[in-house]
PDB file of C-alpha atoms in Angstrom:
ATOM      1  CA  MET A   1      78.735   4.082  62.009  1.00 47.00           C
ATOM      2  CA  SER A   2      77.916   7.233  62.760  1.00 48.00           C
ATOM      3  CA  GLU A   3      77.613   9.900  59.843  1.00 49.00           C
ATOM      4  CA  GLU A   4      80.231  11.416  60.194  1.00 51.00           C
ATOM      5  CA  LYS A   5      82.841   8.499  60.151  1.00 50.00           C
ATOM      6  CA  SER A   6      81.762   7.137  56.976  1.00 54.00           C
ATOM      7  CA  ARG A   7      82.450  10.839  55.082  1.00 55.00           C
ATOM      8  CA  PRO A   8      85.801  12.711  54.939  1.00 53.00           C
ATOM      9  CA  PRO A   9      85.827  15.669  56.045  1.00 56.00           C
ATOM     10  CA  GLN A  10      84.733  18.385  53.916  1.00 54.00           C
ATOM     11  CA  ASP A  11      87.516  20.946  53.737  1.00 56.00           C
ATOM     12  CA  ARG A  12      89.832  17.285  52.350  1.00 57.00           C
ATOM     13  CA  PRO A  13      86.985  15.293  50.117  1.00 54.00           C
ATOM     14  CA  TRP A  14      89.624  14.457  47.404  1.00 52.00           C
ATOM     15  CA  GLU A  15      92.109  12.033  50.170  1.00 54.00           C
ATOM     16  CA  SER A  16      89.799   9.490  49.788  1.00 55.00           C
ATOM     17  CA  GLY A  17      88.481   9.594  45.672  1.00 57.00           C
ATOM     18  CA  TRP A  18      85.057  11.054  47.823  1.00 56.00           C
ATOM     19  CA  ALA A  19      83.474  14.322  46.014  1.00 58.00           C
ATOM     20  CA  PRO A  20      79.953  16.327  47.664  1.00 56.00           C
ATOM     21  CA  ASP A  21      77.670  15.903  44.730  1.00 57.00           C
ATOM     22  CA  THR A  22      76.652  19.968  44.283  1.00 56.00           C
ATOM     23  CA  THR A  23      74.496  19.046  40.872  1.00 56.00           C
ATOM     24  CA  ARG A  24      71.247  19.687  42.711  1.00 55.00           C
ATOM     25  CA  ALA A  25      70.535  21.884  45.603  1.00 53.00           C
ATOM     26  CA  PRO A  26      68.394  21.127  48.528  1.00 56.00           C
ATOM     27  CA  GLY A  27      64.385  21.657  48.162  1.00 64.00           C
ATOM     28  CA  THR A  28      64.912  21.953  43.857  1.00 70.00           C
ATOM     29  CA  ARG A  29      62.850  19.116  43.048  1.00 73.00           C
ATOM     30  CA  ARG A  30      59.700  20.652  45.017  1.00 75.00           C
ATOM     31  CA  LEU A  31      60.196  23.885  43.226  1.00 79.00           C
ATOM     32  CA  TRP A  32      59.834  22.327  40.622  1.00 79.00           C
ATOM     33  CA  LEU A  33      57.066  20.002  41.474  1.00 82.00           C
ATOM     34  CA  ALA A  34      54.488  23.258  42.048  1.00 82.00           C
ATOM     35  CA  GLY A  35      55.804  25.221  38.740  1.00 84.00           C
ATOM     36  CA  ALA A  36      54.138  22.458  37.291  1.00 85.00           C
ATOM     37  CA  LEU A  37      51.465  22.545  38.827  1.00 86.00           C
ATOM     38  CA  ALA A  38      50.875  25.746  38.829  1.00 85.00           C
ATOM     39  CA  LEU A  39      51.237  26.536  35.086  1.00 87.00           C
ATOM     40  CA  ALA A  40      48.645  23.392  34.764  1.00 86.00           C
ATOM     41  CA  THR A  41      46.389  25.062  36.888  1.00 86.00           C
ATOM     42  CA  VAL A  42      46.177  27.951  34.324  1.00 85.00           C
ATOM     43  CA  SER A  43      45.949  26.362  30.759  1.00 84.00           C
ATOM     44  CA  ALA A  44      43.566  24.163  32.600  1.00 86.00           C
ATOM     45  CA  CYS A  45      41.371  27.384  33.456  1.00 83.00           C
ATOM     46  CA  VAL A  46      42.435  29.404  30.022  1.00 82.00           C
ATOM     47  CA  THR A  47      40.763  26.190  28.541  1.00 84.00           C
ATOM     48  CA  ALA A  48      37.737  26.031  30.423  1.00 81.00           C
ATOM     49  CA  ILE A  49      37.512  29.936  30.100  1.00 82.00           C
ATOM     50  CA  THR A  50      38.006  29.524  26.018  1.00 79.00           C
ATOM     51  CA  VAL A  51      35.331  26.624  26.042  1.00 74.00           C
ATOM     52  CA  MET A  52      32.807  28.760  28.029  1.00 79.00           C
ATOM     53  CA  GLU A  53      33.229  31.882  25.235  1.00 72.00           C
ATOM     54  CA  ARG A  54      32.627  29.601  22.225  1.00 72.00           C
ATOM     55  CA  GLU A  55      29.405  27.709  23.731  1.00 65.00           C
ATOM     56  CA  SER A  56      28.005  31.055  24.656  1.00 62.00           C
ATOM     57  CA  GLY A  57      28.704  33.050  22.293  1.00 58.00           C
ATOM     58  CA  GLU A  58      29.507  35.930  24.606  1.00 51.00           C
ATOM     59  CA  PRO A  59      32.616  37.973  24.780  1.00 50.00           C
ATOM     60  CA  ALA A  60      33.665  36.494  28.665  1.00 46.00           C
ATOM     61  CA  PRO A  61      33.168  39.927  31.125  1.00 47.00           C
ATOM     62  CA  GLN A  62      36.712  41.723  31.903  1.00 52.00           C
ATOM     63  CA  ALA A  63      37.530  41.450  35.596  1.00 46.00           C
ATOM     64  CA  ALA A  64      36.755  44.537  37.312  1.00 45.00           C
ATOM     65  CA  GLU A  65      40.234  46.694  38.123  1.00 49.00           C
ATOM     66  CA  PRO A  66      41.155  46.275  41.597  1.00 44.00           C
ATOM     67  CA  THR A  67      41.221  49.612  43.670  1.00 44.00           C
ATOM     68  CA  THR A  68      41.916  50.333  46.659  1.00 44.00           C
ATOM     69  CA  LEU A  69      40.159  50.673  50.286  1.00 41.00           C
ATOM     70  CA  SER A  70      39.242  53.326  51.423  1.00 42.00           C
ATOM     71  CA  SER A  71      41.353  54.854  55.395  1.00 43.00           C
ATOM     72  CA  SER A  72      39.252  51.961  57.308  1.00 42.00           C
ATOM     73  CA  ALA A  73      40.458  49.250  55.117  1.00 42.00           C
ATOM     74  CA  PRO A  74      43.957  48.022  56.086  1.00 44.00           C
ATOM     75  CA  GLY A  75      46.610  49.202  54.643  1.00 46.00           C
ATOM     76  CA  GLY A  76      48.324  47.403  51.281  1.00 44.00           C
ATOM     77  CA  LEU A  77      44.465  45.625  50.445  1.00 43.00           C
ATOM     78  CA  ILE A  78      42.753  45.498  47.369  1.00 46.00           C
ATOM     79  CA  SER A  79      39.151  44.977  46.399  1.00 45.00           C
ATOM     80  CA  PHE A  80      37.569  44.794  43.086  1.00 46.00           C
ATOM     81  CA  ALA A  81      34.951  47.735  42.332  1.00 47.00           C
ATOM     82  CA  THR A  82      31.206  46.659  42.758  1.00 49.00           C
ATOM     83  CA  PRO A  83      28.656  46.869  39.508  1.00 47.00           C
ATOM     84  CA  SER A  84      26.882  50.121  39.068  1.00 49.00           C
ATOM     85  CA  LYS A  85      23.576  50.049  40.139  1.00 49.00           C
ATOM     86  CA  GLY A  86      22.203  50.722  37.071  1.00 47.00           C
ATOM     87  CA  GLY A  87      23.695  47.334  35.346  1.00 46.00           C
ATOM     88  CA  SER A  88      21.918  44.218  34.271  1.00 45.00           C
ATOM     89  CA  GLY A  89      22.425  41.892  37.530  1.00 46.00           C
ATOM     90  CA  THR A  90      22.362  38.956  34.507  1.00 46.00           C
ATOM     91  CA  PRO A  91      24.514  38.795  31.500  1.00 43.00           C
ATOM     92  CA  ASP A  92      21.174  37.024  29.622  1.00 48.00           C
ATOM     93  CA  ALA A  93      18.991  39.864  30.055  1.00 45.00           C
ATOM     94  CA  ASP A  94      19.449  41.886  27.240  1.00 45.00           C
ATOM     95  CA  ARG A  95      19.077  38.492  24.823  1.00 47.00           C
ATOM     96  CA  GLY A  96      15.631  38.823  25.149  1.00 46.00           C
ATOM     97  CA  ARG A  97      15.565  42.127  23.079  1.00 50.00           C
ATOM     98  CA  PRO A  98      15.356  41.875  19.190  1.00 47.00           C
ATOM     99  CA  SER A  99      17.819  43.937  17.527  1.00 45.00           C
ATOM    100  CA  PRO A 100      15.984  45.923  15.279  1.00 45.00           C
ATOM    101  CA  SER A 101      15.626  44.697  11.296  1.00 46.00           C
ATOM    102  CA  PRO A 102      18.293  46.988   8.535  1.00 42.00           C
ATOM    103  CA  SER A 103      15.107  48.206   6.494  1.00 43.00           C
ATOM    104  CA  GLU A 104      13.793  50.133  10.190  1.00 44.00           C
ATOM    105  CA  SER A 105      16.673  51.624  11.236  1.00 42.00           C
ATOM    106  CA  ALA A 106      18.044  52.587   7.441  1.00 40.00           C
ATOM    107  CA  SER A 107      14.315  54.045   7.774  1.00 42.00           C
ATOM    108  CA  THR A 108      14.449  55.857  10.764  1.00 43.00           C
ATOM    109  CA  SER A 109      18.065  57.067  10.463  1.00 44.00           C
ATOM    110  CA  ALA A 110      18.082  58.935   6.801  1.00 44.00           C
ATOM    111  CA  ALA A 111      15.081  60.170   4.899  1.00 48.00           C
ATOM    112  CA  PRO A 112      15.078  60.221   1.336  1.00 51.00           C
ATOM    113  CA  THR A 113      16.663  62.122  -1.174  1.00 51.00           C
ATOM    114  CA  PRO A 114      14.222  63.681  -3.587  1.00 48.00           C
ATOM    115  CA  LYS A 115      15.227  63.832  -6.782  1.00 53.00           C
ATOM    116  CA  PRO A 116      16.840  66.580  -8.546  1.00 46.00           C
ATOM    117  CA  GLN A 117      14.617  68.860 -11.065  1.00 48.00           C
ATOM    118  CA  GLU A 118      14.819  68.542 -14.208  1.00 46.00           C
ATOM    119  CA  LYS A 119      15.827  72.243 -15.878  1.00 48.00           C
ATOM    120  CA  ALA A 120      13.824  72.864 -18.798  1.00 43.00           C
ATOM    121  CA  PRO A 121      16.008  74.167 -21.895  1.00 43.00           C
ATOM    122  CA  LYS A 122      16.858  77.894 -22.926  1.00 47.00           C
ATOM    123  CA  PRO A 123      15.322  79.058 -25.451  1.00 40.00           C
ATOM    124  CA  PRO A 124      17.390  80.935 -28.274  1.00 42.00           C
ATOM    125  CA  ALA A 125      18.960  84.123 -27.363  1.00 44.00           C
ATOM    126  CA  SER A 126      17.478  85.435 -30.643  1.00 38.00           C
ATOM    127  CA  GLY A 127      13.940  84.514 -29.968  1.00 41.00           C
ATOM    128  CA  LYS A 128      13.285  84.396 -33.856  1.00 40.00           C
ATOM    129  CA  PRO A 129      13.673  81.093 -35.573  1.00 41.00           C
ATOM    130  CA  SER A 130      16.459  80.745 -38.178  1.00 41.00           C
ATOM    131  CA  LYS A 131      15.338  81.562 -41.417  1.00 41.00           C
ATOM    132  CA  PRO A 132      15.755  79.181 -44.251  1.00 41.00           C
ATOM    133  CA  ALA A 133      18.403  79.626 -47.012  1.00 44.00           C
ATOM    134  CA  LYS A 134      15.831  81.056 -50.244  1.00 42.00           C
ATOM    135  CA  PRO A 135      15.809  79.026 -53.865  1.00 45.00           C
ATOM    136  CA  PRO A 136      17.313  80.608 -56.377  1.00 44.00           C
ATOM    137  CA  ALA A 137      14.280  82.608 -58.363  1.00 43.00           C
ATOM    138  CA  PRO A 138      12.363  79.878 -60.712  1.00 52.00           C
ATOM    139  CA  ASP A 139      13.456  81.944 -64.275  1.00 65.00           C
ATOM    140  CA  GLY A 140      17.291  81.139 -64.314  1.00 94.00           C
ATOM    141  CA  THR A 141      19.738  79.998 -62.187  1.00 96.00           C
ATOM    142  CA  SER A 142      23.511  80.697 -61.610  1.00 97.00           C
ATOM    143  CA  ILE A 143      26.018  78.525 -60.646  1.00 97.00           C
ATOM    144  CA  ARG A 144      29.095  79.914 -58.344  1.00 97.00           C
ATOM    145  CA  SER A 145      31.898  77.724 -57.262  1.00 97.00           C
ATOM    146  CA  VAL A 146      33.074  77.428 -53.962  1.00 96.00           C
ATOM    147  CA  ASN A 147      36.718  77.684 -53.959  1.00 95.00           C
ATOM    148  CA  TYR A 148      36.663  80.374 -56.637  1.00 96.00           C
ATOM    149  CA  PRO A 149      33.207  82.455 -55.382  1.00 95.00           C
ATOM    150  CA  ASP A 150      33.833  85.094 -57.686  1.00 96.00           C
ATOM    151  CA  ARG A 151      33.965  82.832 -60.461  1.00 97.00           C
ATOM    152  CA  TYR A 152      30.390  81.281 -62.555  1.00 98.00           C
ATOM    153  CA  TRP A 153      30.109  78.405 -65.401  1.00 97.00           C
ATOM    154  CA  ARG A 154      29.490  80.580 -68.198  1.00 97.00           C
ATOM    155  CA  VAL A 155      29.160  79.189 -71.957  1.00 97.00           C
ATOM    156  CA  ARG A 156      31.480  79.970 -74.110  1.00 94.00           C
ATOM    157  CA  ASP A 157      32.172  78.155 -77.805  1.00 93.00           C
ATOM    158  CA  GLY A 158      29.896  75.839 -76.972  1.00 95.00           C
ATOM    159  CA  TYR A 159      32.268  74.565 -73.881  1.00 97.00           C
ATOM    160  CA  VAL A 160      31.497  75.312 -70.186  1.00 97.00           C
ATOM    161  CA  ARG A 161      34.479  76.965 -68.556  1.00 97.00           C
ATOM    162  CA  LEU A 162      34.410  79.035 -65.100  1.00 96.00           C
ATOM    163  CA  ASP A 163      34.793  82.671 -65.474  1.00 96.00           C
ATOM    164  CA  GLN A 164      34.747  85.581 -64.074  1.00 95.00           C
ATOM    165  CA  ILE A 165      31.083  87.434 -65.063  1.00 93.00           C
ATOM    166  CA  GLY A 166      31.386  90.866 -66.051  1.00 89.00           C
ATOM    167  CA  SER A 167      28.104  94.149 -66.298  1.00 88.00           C
ATOM    168  CA  GLY A 168      27.702  93.226 -69.394  1.00 89.00           C
ATOM    169  CA  PRO A 169      23.970  91.376 -70.543  1.00 92.00           C
ATOM    170  CA  GLU A 170      25.424  88.778 -72.402  1.00 92.00           C
ATOM    171  CA  GLN A 171      28.336  87.611 -70.100  1.00 92.00           C
ATOM    172  CA  ARG A 172      25.674  87.117 -68.023  1.00 94.00           C
ATOM    173  CA  GLU A 173      22.842  85.557 -70.020  1.00 94.00           C
ATOM    174  CA  ASP A 174      25.052  82.533 -70.571  1.00 95.00           C
ATOM    175  CA  ALA A 175      25.624  82.375 -67.108  1.00 96.00           C
ATOM    176  CA  THR A 176      22.197  82.096 -66.180  1.00 97.00           C
ATOM    177  CA  PHE A 177      20.491  78.643 -67.016  1.00 97.00           C
ATOM    178  CA  ARG A 178      17.287  76.851 -66.453  1.00 96.00           C
ATOM    179  CA  ARG A 179      16.851  74.490 -63.729  1.00 97.00           C
ATOM    180  CA  VAL A 180      14.347  71.546 -65.062  1.00 96.00           C
ATOM    181  CA  ALA A 181      13.790  67.996 -63.472  1.00 97.00           C
ATOM    182  CA  GLY A 182      16.609  65.735 -64.534  1.00 97.00           C
ATOM    183  CA  LEU A 183      15.780  64.216 -68.808  1.00 97.00           C
ATOM    184  CA  ALA A 184      16.643  60.807 -66.727  1.00 97.00           C
ATOM    185  CA  ASP A 185      15.864  60.905 -63.697  1.00 97.00           C
ATOM    186  CA  SER A 186      13.242  63.128 -62.420  1.00 96.00           C
ATOM    187  CA  SER A 187      14.761  63.392 -59.170  1.00 96.00           C
ATOM    188  CA  CYS A 188      17.974  64.771 -60.316  1.00 97.00           C
ATOM    189  CA  TYR A 189      18.620  67.916 -62.621  1.00 97.00           C
ATOM    190  CA  SER A 190      19.062  69.502 -65.916  1.00 98.00           C
ATOM    191  CA  PHE A 191      20.137  72.695 -66.866  1.00 98.00           C
ATOM    192  CA  ALA A 192      18.703  74.390 -69.522  1.00 97.00           C
ATOM    193  CA  THR A 193      20.363  77.294 -72.268  1.00 96.00           C
ATOM    194  CA  ALA A 194      18.449  80.593 -73.467  1.00 92.00           C
ATOM    195  CA  ASP A 195      18.639  78.890 -76.179  1.00 93.00           C
ATOM    196  CA  GLY A 196      17.109  76.200 -75.516  1.00 94.00           C
ATOM    197  CA  ARG A 197      19.735  73.175 -75.467  1.00 97.00           C
ATOM    198  CA  TYR A 198      21.248  71.394 -72.502  1.00 98.00           C
ATOM    199  CA  LEU A 199      24.544  71.011 -70.617  1.00 98.00           C
ATOM    200  CA  ARG A 200      26.204  67.327 -71.004  1.00 97.00           C
ATOM    201  CA  HIS A 201      29.409  65.719 -70.290  1.00 97.00           C
ATOM    202  CA  ARG A 202      30.374  64.480 -74.067  1.00 96.00           C
ATOM    203  CA  SER A 203      33.658  62.542 -73.647  1.00 95.00           C
ATOM    204  CA  PHE A 204      33.315  63.574 -70.245  1.00 97.00           C
ATOM    205  CA  VAL A 205      34.079  67.009 -70.552  1.00 97.00           C
ATOM    206  CA  LEU A 206      30.340  69.188 -70.131  1.00 98.00           C
ATOM    207  CA  VAL A 207      29.245  70.671 -73.849  1.00 97.00           C
ATOM    208  CA  LYS A 208      26.629  72.676 -74.597  1.00 97.00           C
ATOM    209  CA  GLU A 209      24.147  70.471 -77.149  1.00 96.00           C
ATOM    210  CA  GLY A 210      20.209  70.325 -78.237  1.00 96.00           C
ATOM    211  CA  ASN A 211      18.377  67.142 -77.371  1.00 96.00           C
ATOM    212  CA  ASP A 212      18.149  64.608 -79.804  1.00 96.00           C
ATOM    213  CA  GLY A 213      15.533  62.764 -78.185  1.00 95.00           C
ATOM    214  CA  SER A 214      18.081  59.718 -77.954  1.00 97.00           C
ATOM    215  CA  SER A 215      18.093  57.594 -74.227  1.00 97.00           C
ATOM    216  CA  LEU A 216      22.376  58.241 -73.835  1.00 97.00           C
ATOM    217  CA  PHE A 217      21.904  62.602 -74.613  1.00 98.00           C
ATOM    218  CA  ARG A 218      19.119  62.125 -72.122  1.00 97.00           C
ATOM    219  CA  LYS A 219      21.442  60.422 -69.683  1.00 97.00           C
ATOM    220  CA  ASP A 220      24.420  62.401 -70.702  1.00 97.00           C
ATOM    221  CA  ALA A 221      21.869  65.885 -68.847  1.00 98.00           C
ATOM    222  CA  THR A 222      20.993  64.646 -65.796  1.00 98.00           C
ATOM    223  CA  PHE A 223      22.952  65.084 -62.904  1.00 98.00           C
ATOM    224  CA  CYS A 224      22.043  65.001 -59.091  1.00 98.00           C
ATOM    225  CA  PRO A 225      23.244  66.792 -56.466  1.00 97.00           C
ATOM    226  CA  ARG A 226      24.886  64.903 -53.281  1.00 97.00           C
ATOM    227  CA  PRO A 227      25.705  66.876 -50.045  1.00 95.00           C
ATOM    228  CA  ALA A 228      29.656  68.645 -50.326  1.00 95.00           C
ATOM    229  CA  SER A 229      31.438  69.370 -47.625  1.00 89.00           C
ATOM    230  CA  HIS A 230      31.259  72.913 -48.112  1.00 91.00           C
ATOM    231  CA  PRO A 231      27.867  74.153 -46.156  1.00 91.00           C
ATOM    232  CA  GLY A 232      25.124  75.451 -48.313  1.00 92.00           C
ATOM    233  CA  ALA A 233      26.932  73.576 -51.916  1.00 97.00           C
ATOM    234  CA  VAL A 234      26.263  70.056 -54.356  1.00 97.00           C
ATOM    235  CA  MET A 235      28.255  67.991 -55.886  1.00 97.00           C
ATOM    236  CA  LEU A 236      27.272  67.362 -59.521  1.00 98.00           C
ATOM    237  CA  GLU A 237      26.976  63.080 -60.144  1.00 98.00           C
ATOM    238  CA  SER A 238      26.501  62.182 -63.030  1.00 98.00           C
ATOM    239  CA  VAL A 239      23.382  59.440 -63.548  1.00 97.00           C
ATOM    240  CA  ASN A 240      25.358  57.300 -66.311  1.00 96.00           C
ATOM    241  CA  TYR A 241      28.163  57.464 -64.683  1.00 97.00           C
ATOM    242  CA  GLN A 242      27.991  56.870 -60.922  1.00 95.00           C
ATOM    243  CA  GLY A 243      30.954  58.513 -58.451  1.00 96.00           C
ATOM    244  CA  ARG A 244      31.683  60.431 -61.349  1.00 97.00           C
ATOM    245  CA  PHE A 245      31.360  64.031 -60.341  1.00 98.00           C
ATOM    246  CA  LEU A 246      31.373  67.584 -62.378  1.00 98.00           C
ATOM    247  CA  ARG A 247      34.268  69.803 -61.262  1.00 97.00           C
ATOM    248  CA  HIS A 248      36.369  72.410 -62.559  1.00 97.00           C
ATOM    249  CA  ARG A 249      40.093  71.734 -64.076  1.00 95.00           C
ATOM    250  CA  ASN A 250      42.213  74.342 -65.351  1.00 95.00           C
ATOM    251  CA  PHE A 251      38.911  76.761 -64.954  1.00 96.00           C
ATOM    252  CA  GLN A 252      36.708  74.421 -67.111  1.00 97.00           C
ATOM    253  CA  LEU A 253      34.170  71.836 -66.217  1.00 97.00           C
ATOM    254  CA  ARG A 254      34.563  68.373 -66.787  1.00 97.00           C
ATOM    255  CA  LEU A 255      33.261  64.888 -65.081  1.00 97.00           C
ATOM    256  CA  GLU A 256      36.052  62.844 -63.219  1.00 97.00           C
ATOM    257  CA  PRO A 257      36.020  60.271 -60.438  1.00 97.00           C
ATOM    258  CA  TYR A 258      36.220  61.069 -57.462  1.00 96.00           C
ATOM    259  CA  GLU A 259      39.083  61.342 -55.059  1.00 95.00           C
ATOM    260  CA  HIS A 260      39.940  62.019 -51.635  1.00 93.00           C
ATOM    261  CA  SER A 261      41.318  65.341 -51.554  1.00 95.00           C
ATOM    262  CA  ALA A 262      40.535  68.670 -50.268  1.00 95.00           C
ATOM    263  CA  LEU A 263      40.935  70.323 -53.754  1.00 96.00           C
ATOM    264  CA  TYR A 264      38.793  67.754 -54.946  1.00 96.00           C
ATOM    265  CA  ARG A 265      36.334  68.398 -52.671  1.00 96.00           C
ATOM    266  CA  ALA A 266      36.198  72.290 -52.865  1.00 96.00           C
ATOM    267  CA  ASP A 267      36.423  72.600 -56.790  1.00 97.00           C
ATOM    268  CA  SER A 268      33.272  69.809 -57.176  1.00 97.00           C
ATOM    269  CA  ALA A 269      31.614  71.922 -54.398  1.00 97.00           C
ATOM    270  CA  PHE A 270      28.822  74.956 -56.150  1.00 97.00           C
ATOM    271  CA  GLN A 271      26.380  75.731 -54.331  1.00 97.00           C
ATOM    272  CA  LEU A 272      22.601  77.206 -56.552  1.00 97.00           C
ATOM    273  CA  VAL A 273      22.150  81.111 -56.618  1.00 95.00           C
ATOM    274  CA  GLY A 274      19.797  83.324 -58.328  1.00 95.00           C
ATOM    275  CA  GLY A 275      20.093  84.015 -62.036  1.00 94.00           C
ATOM    276  CA  LEU A 276      22.673  86.185 -63.341  1.00 93.00           C
ATOM    277  CA  ALA A 277      20.744  87.500 -66.215  1.00 85.00           C
TER     278      ALA A 277
END
């Protein structure tokens, strides 16, 4: 029985219940097989090149760019550029040359920079050393207030006050003392008056009294110089009441404990100058 008789006409497929198979065109299977084979070939080549690069440790040589042939060659053909004559014939030709060490390349690339020379300090503009302050005259010492520079220690009615001194000889003599080594401590000061008496604190008030030879008197009449916050001035601390300093209050000299205030530091700072008498 021929094939034409078993199949119904193509223009009337549903009369006998048969429909043509349109899900696959002729030659589709061969095309899929050819594509799968091409993909397998490409992946195998890529895998082989990657393995070779890892083993050799060098990058794969780049393919030469295709260039068209001259007019003598047939049209439409392409060829690859030939390597230059100056190039190395083999890719491993440069392996025998050792690369320069870091020390050699560093020494040839840059020379050591010279150390900067230290500049010598400039001499002072004046050229002459500053003269130290003159000590008070050996025959007498006067004591001047820092915050009242026109007032000095002066004995009046047995007490020591901070007064303005006129031109009279009596006032100048009452404001001039003989500074000696401390009666209780030779590294400190004691102040004697013109009549041979001494300045001492009694009930924390500075007075003038005669030396009775007692240990208490020697301590009460000894004061140790301490640095003051004002230049050229000192603070006078009691040797037997440490932490108490001589200061003026209402222009009377008293022995009071130290206070962290600008007023106290100014009231207890004095300058020892040459005697007024």
